[in-house]
Short mmCIF file of C-alpha atoms in Angstrom, two decimals:
data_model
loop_
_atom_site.label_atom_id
_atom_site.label_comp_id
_atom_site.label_asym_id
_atom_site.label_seq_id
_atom_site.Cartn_x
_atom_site.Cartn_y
_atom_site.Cartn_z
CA UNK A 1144 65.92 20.43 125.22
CA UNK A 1145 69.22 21.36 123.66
CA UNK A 1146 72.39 22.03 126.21
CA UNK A 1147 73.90 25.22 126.12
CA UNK A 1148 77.51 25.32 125.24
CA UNK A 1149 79.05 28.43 127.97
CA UNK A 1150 82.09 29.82 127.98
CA UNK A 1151 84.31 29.94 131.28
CA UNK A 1152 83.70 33.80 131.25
CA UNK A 1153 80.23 33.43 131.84
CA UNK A 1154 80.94 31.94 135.41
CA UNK A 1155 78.52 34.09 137.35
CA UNK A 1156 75.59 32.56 135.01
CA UNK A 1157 76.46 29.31 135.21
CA UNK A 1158 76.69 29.34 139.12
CA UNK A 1159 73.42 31.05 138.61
CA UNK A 1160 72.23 28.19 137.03
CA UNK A 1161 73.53 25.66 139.43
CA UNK A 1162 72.23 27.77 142.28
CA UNK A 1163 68.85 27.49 140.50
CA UNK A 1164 68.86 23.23 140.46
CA UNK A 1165 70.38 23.39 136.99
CA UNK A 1166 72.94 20.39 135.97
CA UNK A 1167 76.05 21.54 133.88
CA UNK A 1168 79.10 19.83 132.96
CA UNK A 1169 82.73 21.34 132.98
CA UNK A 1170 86.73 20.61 132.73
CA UNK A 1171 88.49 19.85 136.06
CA UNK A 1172 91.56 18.79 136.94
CA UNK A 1173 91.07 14.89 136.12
CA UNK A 1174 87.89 14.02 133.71
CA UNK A 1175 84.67 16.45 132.55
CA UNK A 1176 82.71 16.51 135.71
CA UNK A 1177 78.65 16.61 135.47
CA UNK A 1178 77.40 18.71 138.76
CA UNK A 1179 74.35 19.81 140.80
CA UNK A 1180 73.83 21.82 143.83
CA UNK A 1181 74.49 19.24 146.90
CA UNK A 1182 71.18 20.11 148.61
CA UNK A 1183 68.40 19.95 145.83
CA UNK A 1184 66.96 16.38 145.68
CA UNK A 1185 65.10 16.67 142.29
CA UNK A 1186 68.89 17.87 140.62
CA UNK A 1187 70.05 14.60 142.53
CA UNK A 1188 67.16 12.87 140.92
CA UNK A 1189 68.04 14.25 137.73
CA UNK A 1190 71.64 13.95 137.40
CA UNK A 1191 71.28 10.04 138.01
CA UNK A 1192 68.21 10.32 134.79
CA UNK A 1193 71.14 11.75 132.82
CA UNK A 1194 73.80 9.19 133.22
CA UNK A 1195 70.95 6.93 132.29
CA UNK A 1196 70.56 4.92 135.09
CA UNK A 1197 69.51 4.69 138.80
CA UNK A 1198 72.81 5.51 140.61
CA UNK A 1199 73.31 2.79 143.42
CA UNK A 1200 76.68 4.47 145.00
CA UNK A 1201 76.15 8.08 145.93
CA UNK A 1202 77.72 10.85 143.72
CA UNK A 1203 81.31 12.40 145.31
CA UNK A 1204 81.10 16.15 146.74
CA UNK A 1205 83.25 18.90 145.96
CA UNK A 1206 83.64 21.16 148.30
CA UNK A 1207 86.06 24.92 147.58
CA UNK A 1208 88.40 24.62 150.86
CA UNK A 1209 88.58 22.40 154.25
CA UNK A 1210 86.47 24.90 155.87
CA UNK A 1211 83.39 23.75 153.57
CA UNK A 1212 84.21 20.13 153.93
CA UNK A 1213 83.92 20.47 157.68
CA UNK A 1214 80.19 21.88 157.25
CA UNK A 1215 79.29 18.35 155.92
CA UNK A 1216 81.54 15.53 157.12
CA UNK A 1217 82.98 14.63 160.29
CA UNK A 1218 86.84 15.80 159.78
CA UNK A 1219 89.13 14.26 162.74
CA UNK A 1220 92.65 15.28 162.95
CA UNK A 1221 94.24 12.46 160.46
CA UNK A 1222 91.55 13.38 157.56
CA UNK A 1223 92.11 17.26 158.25
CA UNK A 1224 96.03 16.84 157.88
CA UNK A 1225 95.29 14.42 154.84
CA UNK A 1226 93.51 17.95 152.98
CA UNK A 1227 95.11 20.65 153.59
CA UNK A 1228 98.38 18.39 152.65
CA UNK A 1229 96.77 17.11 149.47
CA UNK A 1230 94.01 19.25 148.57
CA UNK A 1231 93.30 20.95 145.96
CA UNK A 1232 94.03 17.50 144.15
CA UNK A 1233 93.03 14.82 142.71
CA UNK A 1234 92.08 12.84 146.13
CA UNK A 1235 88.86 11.87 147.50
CA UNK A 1236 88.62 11.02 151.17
CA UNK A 1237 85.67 8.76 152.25
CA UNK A 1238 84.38 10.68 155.83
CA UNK A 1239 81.53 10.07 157.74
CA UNK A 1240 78.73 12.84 157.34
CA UNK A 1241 76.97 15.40 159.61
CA UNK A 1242 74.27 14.68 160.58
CA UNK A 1243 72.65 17.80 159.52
CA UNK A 1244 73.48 16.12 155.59
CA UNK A 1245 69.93 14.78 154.28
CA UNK A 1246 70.13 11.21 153.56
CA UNK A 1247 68.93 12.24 149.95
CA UNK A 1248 72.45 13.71 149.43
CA UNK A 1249 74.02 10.34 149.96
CA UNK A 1250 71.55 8.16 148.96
CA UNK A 1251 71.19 6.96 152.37
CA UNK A 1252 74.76 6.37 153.10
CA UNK A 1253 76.67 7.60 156.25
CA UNK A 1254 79.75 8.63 154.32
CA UNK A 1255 80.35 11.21 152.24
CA UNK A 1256 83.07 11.15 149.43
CA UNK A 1257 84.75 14.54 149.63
CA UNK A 1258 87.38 16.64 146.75
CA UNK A 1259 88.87 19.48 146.64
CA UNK A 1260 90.04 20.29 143.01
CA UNK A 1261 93.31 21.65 141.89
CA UNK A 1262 91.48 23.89 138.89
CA UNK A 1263 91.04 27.98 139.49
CA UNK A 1264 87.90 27.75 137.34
CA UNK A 1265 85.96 25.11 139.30
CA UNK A 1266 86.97 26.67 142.97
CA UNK A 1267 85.95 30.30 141.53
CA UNK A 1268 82.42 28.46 140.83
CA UNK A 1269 82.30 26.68 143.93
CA UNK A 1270 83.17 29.52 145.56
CA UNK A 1271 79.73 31.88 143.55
CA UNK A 1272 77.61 28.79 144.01
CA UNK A 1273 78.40 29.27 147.86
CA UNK A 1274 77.90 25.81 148.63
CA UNK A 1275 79.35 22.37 147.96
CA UNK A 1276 78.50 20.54 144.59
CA UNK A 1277 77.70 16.87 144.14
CA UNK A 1278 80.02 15.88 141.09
CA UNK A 1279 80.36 12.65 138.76
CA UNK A 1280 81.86 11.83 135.52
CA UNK A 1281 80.20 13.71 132.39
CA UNK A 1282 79.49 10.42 130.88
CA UNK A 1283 76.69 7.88 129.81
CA UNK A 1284 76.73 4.82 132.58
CA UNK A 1285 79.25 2.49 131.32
CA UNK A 1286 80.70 5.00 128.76
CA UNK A 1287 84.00 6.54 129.09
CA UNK A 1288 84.57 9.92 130.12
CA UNK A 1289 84.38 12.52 127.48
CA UNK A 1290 87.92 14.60 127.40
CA UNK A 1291 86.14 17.41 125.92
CA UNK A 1292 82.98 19.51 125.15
CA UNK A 1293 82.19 17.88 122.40
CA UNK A 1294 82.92 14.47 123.47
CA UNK A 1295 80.50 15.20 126.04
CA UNK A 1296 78.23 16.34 124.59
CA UNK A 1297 78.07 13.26 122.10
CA UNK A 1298 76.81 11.24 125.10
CA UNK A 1299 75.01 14.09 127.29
CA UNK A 1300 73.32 16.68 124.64
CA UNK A 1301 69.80 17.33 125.43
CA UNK A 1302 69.98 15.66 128.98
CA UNK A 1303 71.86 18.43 130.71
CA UNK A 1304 71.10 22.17 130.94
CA UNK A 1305 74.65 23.28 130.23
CA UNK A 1306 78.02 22.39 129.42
CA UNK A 1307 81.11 24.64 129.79
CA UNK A 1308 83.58 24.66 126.82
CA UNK A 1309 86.77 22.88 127.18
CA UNK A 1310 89.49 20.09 127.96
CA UNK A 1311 89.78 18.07 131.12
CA UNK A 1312 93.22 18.00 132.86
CA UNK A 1313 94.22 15.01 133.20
CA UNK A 1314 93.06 11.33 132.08
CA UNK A 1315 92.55 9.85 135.55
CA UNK A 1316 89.72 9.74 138.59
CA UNK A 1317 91.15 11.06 141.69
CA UNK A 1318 92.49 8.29 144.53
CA UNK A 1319 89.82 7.57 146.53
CA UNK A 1320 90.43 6.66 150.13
CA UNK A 1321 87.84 5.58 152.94
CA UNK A 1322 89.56 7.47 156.26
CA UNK A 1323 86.38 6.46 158.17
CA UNK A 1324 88.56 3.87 160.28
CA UNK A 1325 91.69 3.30 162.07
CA UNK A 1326 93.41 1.51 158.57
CA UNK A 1327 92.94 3.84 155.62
CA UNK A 1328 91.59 1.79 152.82
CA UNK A 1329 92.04 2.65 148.62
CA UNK A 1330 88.72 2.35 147.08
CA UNK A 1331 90.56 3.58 143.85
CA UNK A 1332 93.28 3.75 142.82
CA UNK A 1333 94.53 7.14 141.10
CA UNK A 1334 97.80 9.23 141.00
CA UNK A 1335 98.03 10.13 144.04
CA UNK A 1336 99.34 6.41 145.97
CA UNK A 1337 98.16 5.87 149.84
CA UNK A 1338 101.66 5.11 150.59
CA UNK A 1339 103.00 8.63 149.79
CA UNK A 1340 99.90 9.87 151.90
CA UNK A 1341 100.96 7.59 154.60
CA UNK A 1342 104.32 9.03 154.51
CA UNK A 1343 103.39 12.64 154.48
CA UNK A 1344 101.11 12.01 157.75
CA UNK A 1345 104.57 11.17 159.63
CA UNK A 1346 105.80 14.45 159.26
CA UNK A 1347 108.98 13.08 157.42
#
C-alpha cells in the first residue's frame, strides 16, 4: 500500500483514521512521531511490524492534559506537580499503570511512559481522537529519526497508512524519568535536566 501524505488541515480525517486502528506519522515538538490508538492491540501489533522489528520495551503514551494521564497511570502528588509544571514538554514520566490498562498496551509491563506535548497540532488531535495515543519515533529500528515528511517517508512509505506533512521541532527525545519510586531516576537524558525538575518540586 502507498502512505498518504495529509495536510495538518485535514485533522478531523486523520483522527478519523486513528480512531479507526489506522497508524500515521506527524511533527511534534521533538522528532516525527509514528502513532496508534492506545487501546487497539492489532495497531500495537502493527506499529511494532512497521519499525521492522518485535518491540521489546513498550511504546510511550501521549496523553492531551493531566486529566487523561490520570485515566491510565497511577499519578501521586510528586508526579502530578512534575506535569502540570512541565507539561506540555518534552518530558516523559515513567508511572505505574491502572489497572484497568490491558497488559497488551504495555507489553506486559506495570509502567506506563507518559507525555504531554508542547505542539497545538498534536493536542488538537489528541484531543478529536478522544483518547490517549501510543507514540514512537517515525523511524526504521536502528535508523535515525526522520526530521521531515519525506525523510520519513524514505524509511516508512508503504508500511504506514498516513503521514502528515511537515518538520519536527526540535532534534531531541524528551527526558525520560521513572517517578515510580522514592529517588527519581533519568532513563534518558533530554533537554529538560532532573536537577531543574528537582528544583522546581521545592517550590523555590
Amino acid at each position: 500500500m502507498e502512505t498518504m501524505v495529509m495536510e495538518r488541515a485535514k485533522i478531523e480525517e486523520i483522527a478519523a483514521l486513528l480512531r479507526d486502528g489506522k497508524l500515521v506519522a506527524f511533527p511534534t515538538d521533538t522528532v516525527y512521531g509514528l502513532a496508534c490508538v492506545y487501546d487497539n492491540e492489532e495497531a500495537i501489533l502493527r506499529m511494532k511490524e512497521a519499525k521492522g522489528r518485535s518491540e521489546l520495551k513498550p511504546f510511550p503514551m501521549m496523553v492531551r492534559n493531566v486529566d487523561q494521564a490520570k485515566r491510565v497511570a497511577v499519578c501521586d502528588e510528586r508526579s502530578t506537580k512534575i506535569m502540570e509544571k512541565w507539561m506540555p514538554g518534552a518530558l516523559t514520566l515513567v508511572m505505574n499503570k491502572l489497572e484497568s490498562v490491558p497488559g497488551y498496551v504495555t507489553n506486559g509491563s506495570m509502567t506506563v511512559a507518559i507525555r504531554i506535548p508542547d505542539d497545538s497540532f498534536v493536542l488538537s488531535l489528541l484531543e478529536l481522537v478522544g483518547k490517549p495515543l501510543l507514540v514512537t519515533s517515525a523511524n526504521l529500528s536502528d535508523h535515525l529519526p526522520g526530521h521531515d515528511d519525506k525523510e520519513v517517508l524514505a524509511q516508512l512509505d508503504g508500511r504506514i497508512d498516513a503521514i502528515v506533512r511537515g518538520e519536527a521541532h526540535g532534534v531531541r527525545p524528551s527526558t525520560i524519568i521513572d517517578v515510580t519510586q522514592d529517588e527519581m531516576c533519568v532513563l534518558r537524558e533530554g533537554p529538560i535536566s532532573i536537577d531543574r525538575i528537582k528544583y522546581s518540586l521545592k517550590g523555590e
